[in-house]
PDB file of C-alpha atoms and ligand atoms in Angstrom:
ATOM      1  CA  MET A   1      -0.198   0.082  -0.035  1.00  0.00           C
ATOM      2  CA  SER A   2       1.314   3.679  -0.660  1.00  0.00           C
ATOM      3  CA  VAL A   3       0.392   6.569   0.865  1.00  0.00           C
ATOM      4  CA  PRO A   4      -0.586   9.073  -0.799  1.00  0.00           C
ATOM      5  CA  PHE A   5      -3.191   7.402  -2.863  1.00  0.00           C
ATOM      6  CA  THR A   6      -5.465   8.850  -5.578  1.00  0.00           C
ATOM      7  CA  GLY A   7      -8.694   8.014  -6.457  1.00  0.00           C
ATOM      8  CA  GLY A   8     -12.101   9.957  -7.898  1.00  0.00           C
ATOM      9  CA  CYS A   9     -15.244   9.153  -9.210  1.00  0.00           C
ATOM     10  CA  ARG A  10     -15.975   7.262 -12.789  1.00  0.00           C
ATOM     11  CA  CYS A  11     -16.041  10.540 -14.907  1.00  0.00           C
ATOM     12  CA  GLY A  12     -13.587  12.040 -13.468  1.00  0.00           C
ATOM     13  CA  ALA A  13     -15.181  15.107 -12.273  1.00  0.00           C
ATOM     14  CA  VAL A  14     -14.531  14.373  -8.553  1.00  0.00           C
ATOM     15  CA  ARG A  15     -10.604  13.729  -7.588  1.00  0.00           C
ATOM     16  CA  TYR A  16      -9.232  13.290  -4.059  1.00  0.00           C
ATOM     17  CA  GLU A  17      -5.487  12.514  -2.578  1.00  0.00           C
ATOM     18  CA  CYS A  18      -5.400  10.926   1.047  1.00  0.00           C
ATOM     19  CA  SER A  19      -2.113  11.193   2.806  1.00  0.00           C
ATOM     20  CA  ALA A  20      -2.985   8.915   5.508  1.00  0.00           C
ATOM     21  CA  GLU A  21      -3.498   5.074   5.554  1.00  0.00           C
ATOM     22  CA  PRO A  22      -7.077   4.011   6.477  1.00  0.00           C
ATOM     23  CA  VAL A  23      -7.804   3.313  10.203  1.00  0.00           C
ATOM     24  CA  GLN A  24     -10.058   0.946   9.092  1.00  0.00           C
ATOM     25  CA  VAL A  25     -11.251  -1.030   6.086  1.00  0.00           C
ATOM     26  CA  ALA A  26     -14.650  -3.090   6.401  1.00  0.00           C
ATOM     27  CA  HIS A  27     -17.492  -4.600   3.955  1.00  0.00           C
ATOM     28  CA  CYS A  28     -20.519  -2.376   5.383  1.00  0.00           C
ATOM     29  CA  HIS A  29     -23.881  -4.616   4.937  1.00  0.00           C
ATOM     30  CA  CYS A  30     -26.340  -1.504   6.216  1.00  0.00           C
ATOM     31  CA  ARG A  31     -29.196  -0.956   3.976  1.00  0.00           C
ATOM     32  CA  ASP A  32     -27.605   2.534   2.717  1.00  0.00           C
ATOM     33  CA  CYS A  33     -24.217   1.027   1.909  1.00  0.00           C
ATOM     34  CA  GLN A  34     -26.260  -1.283  -0.385  1.00  0.00           C
ATOM     35  CA  TYR A  35     -28.134   1.387  -2.244  1.00  0.00           C
ATOM     36  CA  ALA A  36     -25.126   2.746  -2.831  1.00  0.00           C
ATOM     37  CA  ALA A  37     -23.332  -0.234  -4.171  1.00  0.00           C
ATOM     38  CA  GLY A  38     -26.106  -1.528  -6.138  1.00  0.00           C
ATOM     39  CA  GLY A  39     -25.465  -5.092  -4.489  1.00  0.00           C
ATOM     40  CA  GLY A  40     -24.839  -6.738  -1.275  1.00  0.00           C
ATOM     41  CA  TYR A  41     -22.317  -4.291   0.331  1.00  0.00           C
ATOM     42  CA  SER A  42     -20.033  -1.120   0.297  1.00  0.00           C
ATOM     43  CA  THR A  43     -16.571  -1.627   0.927  1.00  0.00           C
ATOM     44  CA  ILE A  44     -15.365   0.960   2.724  1.00  0.00           C
ATOM     45  CA  ALA A  45     -11.882   2.543   3.917  1.00  0.00           C
ATOM     46  CA  ILE A  46     -11.995   4.962   7.099  1.00  0.00           C
ATOM     47  CA  VAL A  47      -9.360   8.281   6.807  1.00  0.00           C
ATOM     48  CA  PRO A  48      -8.692  10.958   8.800  1.00  0.00           C
ATOM     49  CA  ARG A  49     -10.877  13.819   7.523  1.00  0.00           C
ATOM     50  CA  ASP A  50      -7.904  16.233   7.026  1.00  0.00           C
ATOM     51  CA  SER A  51      -5.905  13.837   5.405  1.00  0.00           C
ATOM     52  CA  LEU A  52      -8.214  14.179   2.432  1.00  0.00           C
ATOM     53  CA  GLN A  53      -8.148  16.813  -0.279  1.00  0.00           C
ATOM     54  CA  VAL A  54     -10.666  17.040  -2.727  1.00  0.00           C
ATOM     55  CA  THR A  55     -11.065  18.325  -6.210  1.00  0.00           C
ATOM     56  CA  GLY A  56     -14.555  18.821  -7.951  1.00  0.00           C
ATOM     57  CA  GLU A  57     -18.059  18.950  -6.667  1.00  0.00           C
ATOM     58  CA  VAL A  58     -19.922  16.193  -4.790  1.00  0.00           C
ATOM     59  CA  LYS A  59     -23.267  16.405  -3.952  1.00  0.00           C
ATOM     60  CA  GLY A  60     -24.942  15.383  -1.151  1.00  0.00           C
ATOM     61  CA  TYR A  61     -27.384  13.691   0.471  1.00  0.00           C
ATOM     62  CA  GLU A  62     -28.068  12.918   4.090  1.00  0.00           C
ATOM     63  CA  ASP A  63     -30.054  10.193   5.615  1.00  0.00           C
ATOM     64  CA  ALA A  64     -30.445   8.896   9.188  1.00  0.00           C
ATOM     65  CA  GLY A  65     -28.314   5.900   8.656  1.00  0.00           C
ATOM     66  CA  GLU A  66     -29.081   2.368  10.626  1.00  0.00           C
ATOM     67  CA  SER A  67     -28.054   4.084  14.010  1.00  0.00           C
ATOM     68  CA  GLY A  68     -30.192   7.049  13.829  1.00  0.00           C
ATOM     69  CA  ASN A  69     -27.173   9.296  13.451  1.00  0.00           C
ATOM     70  CA  VAL A  70     -27.082  11.464  10.584  1.00  0.00           C
ATOM     71  CA  VAL A  71     -24.701  10.401   7.592  1.00  0.00           C
ATOM     72  CA  ARG A  72     -24.004  12.606   4.636  1.00  0.00           C
ATOM     73  CA  ARG A  73     -23.497  10.857   1.763  1.00  0.00           C
ATOM     74  CA  GLN A  74     -21.325  12.008  -1.197  1.00  0.00           C
ATOM     75  CA  PHE A  75     -21.543  11.395  -4.676  1.00  0.00           C
ATOM     76  CA  CYS A  76     -20.419  13.053  -8.167  1.00  0.00           C
ATOM     77  CA  PRO A  77     -23.567  14.955  -9.699  1.00  0.00           C
ATOM     78  CA  THR A  78     -22.425  13.607 -13.204  1.00  0.00           C
ATOM     79  CA  CYS A  79     -21.922  10.253 -12.892  1.00  0.00           C
ATOM     80  CA  GLY A  80     -23.634   9.563  -9.700  1.00  0.00           C
ATOM     81  CA  THR A  81     -20.662   7.424  -8.438  1.00  0.00           C
ATOM     82  CA  PRO A  82     -20.606   7.097  -4.596  1.00  0.00           C
ATOM     83  CA  VAL A  83     -17.271   8.877  -3.515  1.00  0.00           C
ATOM     84  CA  PHE A  84     -17.655   9.386   0.560  1.00  0.00           C
ATOM     85  CA  SER A  85     -19.692   9.843   3.533  1.00  0.00           C
ATOM     86  CA  GLU A  86     -19.055  11.788   6.685  1.00  0.00           C
ATOM     87  CA  PRO A  87     -21.203  10.231   9.597  1.00  0.00           C
ATOM     88  CA  GLU A  88     -21.995  13.618  11.613  1.00  0.00           C
ATOM     89  CA  ILE A  89     -21.382  11.797  14.851  1.00  0.00           C
ATOM     90  CA  ALA A  90     -18.013  11.315  14.223  1.00  0.00           C
ATOM     91  CA  PRO A  91     -16.732  14.917  12.477  1.00  0.00           C
ATOM     92  CA  GLY A  92     -12.889  13.643  12.375  1.00  0.00           C
ATOM     93  CA  ILE A  93     -13.366  11.150   9.551  1.00  0.00           C
ATOM     94  CA  LYS A  94     -14.392  10.556   6.269  1.00  0.00           C
ATOM     95  CA  VAL A  95     -15.431   7.398   4.919  1.00  0.00           C
ATOM     96  CA  ILE A  96     -14.070   6.466   1.379  1.00  0.00           C
ATOM     97  CA  LYS A  97     -16.165   4.412  -1.165  1.00  0.00           C
ATOM     98  CA  ALA A  98     -12.965   1.420  -1.497  1.00  0.00           C
ATOM     99  CA  ALA A  99     -14.230   0.934  -5.483  1.00  0.00           C
ATOM    100  CA  SER A 100     -13.539   4.742  -5.969  1.00  0.00           C
ATOM    101  CA  LEU A 101      -9.962   4.792  -5.692  1.00  0.00           C
ATOM    102  CA  ASP A 102      -7.409   4.263  -8.339  1.00  0.00           C
ATOM    103  CA  ASP A 103      -5.885   0.867  -7.152  1.00  0.00           C
ATOM    104  CA  PRO A 104      -8.413  -0.189  -4.566  1.00  0.00           C
ATOM    105  CA  SER A 105      -6.765  -3.574  -5.137  1.00  0.00           C
ATOM    106  CA  TRP A 106      -4.191  -3.059  -2.084  1.00  0.00           C
ATOM    107  CA  LEU A 107      -6.880  -2.623   0.800  1.00  0.00           C
ATOM    108  CA  VAL A 108      -7.135  -5.290   3.049  1.00  0.00           C
ATOM    109  CA  PRO A 109     -10.654  -5.297   4.953  1.00  0.00           C
ATOM    110  CA  GLN A 110     -10.535  -6.369   8.479  1.00  0.00           C
ATOM    111  CA  ALA A 111     -14.426  -6.844   8.979  1.00  0.00           C
ATOM    112  CA  HIS A 112     -18.203  -7.126   8.214  1.00  0.00           C
ATOM    113  CA  VAL A 113     -20.016  -4.558   9.773  1.00  0.00           C
ATOM    114  CA  TYR A 114     -23.975  -4.232  10.077  1.00  0.00           C
ATOM    115  CA  VAL A 115     -24.049  -7.937   9.289  1.00  0.00           C
ATOM    116  CA  GLY A 116     -27.670  -7.817  10.509  1.00  0.00           C
ATOM    117  CA  HIS A 117     -28.881  -6.212   7.417  1.00  0.00           C
ATOM    118  CA  ALA A 118     -27.262  -8.285   5.124  1.00  0.00           C
ATOM    119  CA  GLN A 119     -28.704  -9.937   2.539  1.00  0.00           C
ATOM    120  CA  PRO A 120     -28.903 -13.939   2.463  1.00  0.00           C
ATOM    121  CA  TRP A 121     -26.716 -13.792  -0.920  1.00  0.00           C
ATOM    122  CA  GLY A 122     -24.692 -10.847   0.125  1.00  0.00           C
ATOM    123  CA  ILE A 123     -21.921 -12.412   2.793  1.00  0.00           C
ATOM    124  CA  PRO A 124     -19.224 -13.903   1.363  1.00  0.00           C
ATOM    125  CA  SER A 125     -17.517 -17.023   2.424  1.00  0.00           C
ATOM    126  CA  ASP A 126     -14.560 -15.766   4.482  1.00  0.00           C
ATOM    127  CA  ASP A 127     -12.587 -15.956   7.858  1.00  0.00           C
ATOM    128  CA  LEU A 128     -13.160 -12.144   8.739  1.00  0.00           C
ATOM    129  CA  PRO A 129     -15.040 -11.192  11.777  1.00  0.00           C
ATOM    130  CA  ARG A 130     -18.649  -9.655  11.752  1.00  0.00           C
ATOM    131  CA  PHE A 131     -20.009  -7.314  13.721  1.00  0.00           C
ATOM    132  CA  GLU A 132     -24.079  -6.397  13.983  1.00  0.00           C
ATOM    133  CA  LYS A 133     -22.838  -2.519  13.833  1.00  0.00           C
ATOM    134  CA  MET A 134     -19.440  -0.784  13.914  1.00  0.00           C
ATOM    135  CA  PRO A 135     -16.829  -2.326  16.184  1.00  0.00           C
ATOM    136  CA  GLY A 136     -15.440   0.203  18.810  1.00  0.00           C
TER     137      GLY A 136
HETATM  138 ZN1   ZN B 201     -18.408  11.635 -11.995  1.00  0.00          ZN
HETATM  139 ZN1   ZN B 202     -23.153   1.237   5.340  1.00  0.00          ZN
END
């Protein structure tokens, strides 16, 4: 893995550079992430918010999240790629959708989270720990 790492949306209108290693990488099975992924779960990388430099306009949509806490979901208004989310409860972090990295291959997911909302067909058969919510 290499820092800084870069990424953006599919069309290139939104770009970012991140100067820190992710503090956590997980497969999130919450319903919001299912909508964002168009599938069973989103793989997410959590980084310190001040390590991220973003260029281009993202659009935001706020939902209450599975926990009842507001999460601002940010996506490219041109191509619709979900790129970030910002949990209001944790202003110091930003969540990057793994697929938006230019090279997502080096990420090492550590857990499945919000598995209570997982689809019966949506959990890969691996040995990663599973959590009902976000651990810690
Ligand atoms: Zn785009
Ligand atoms: Zn989620």
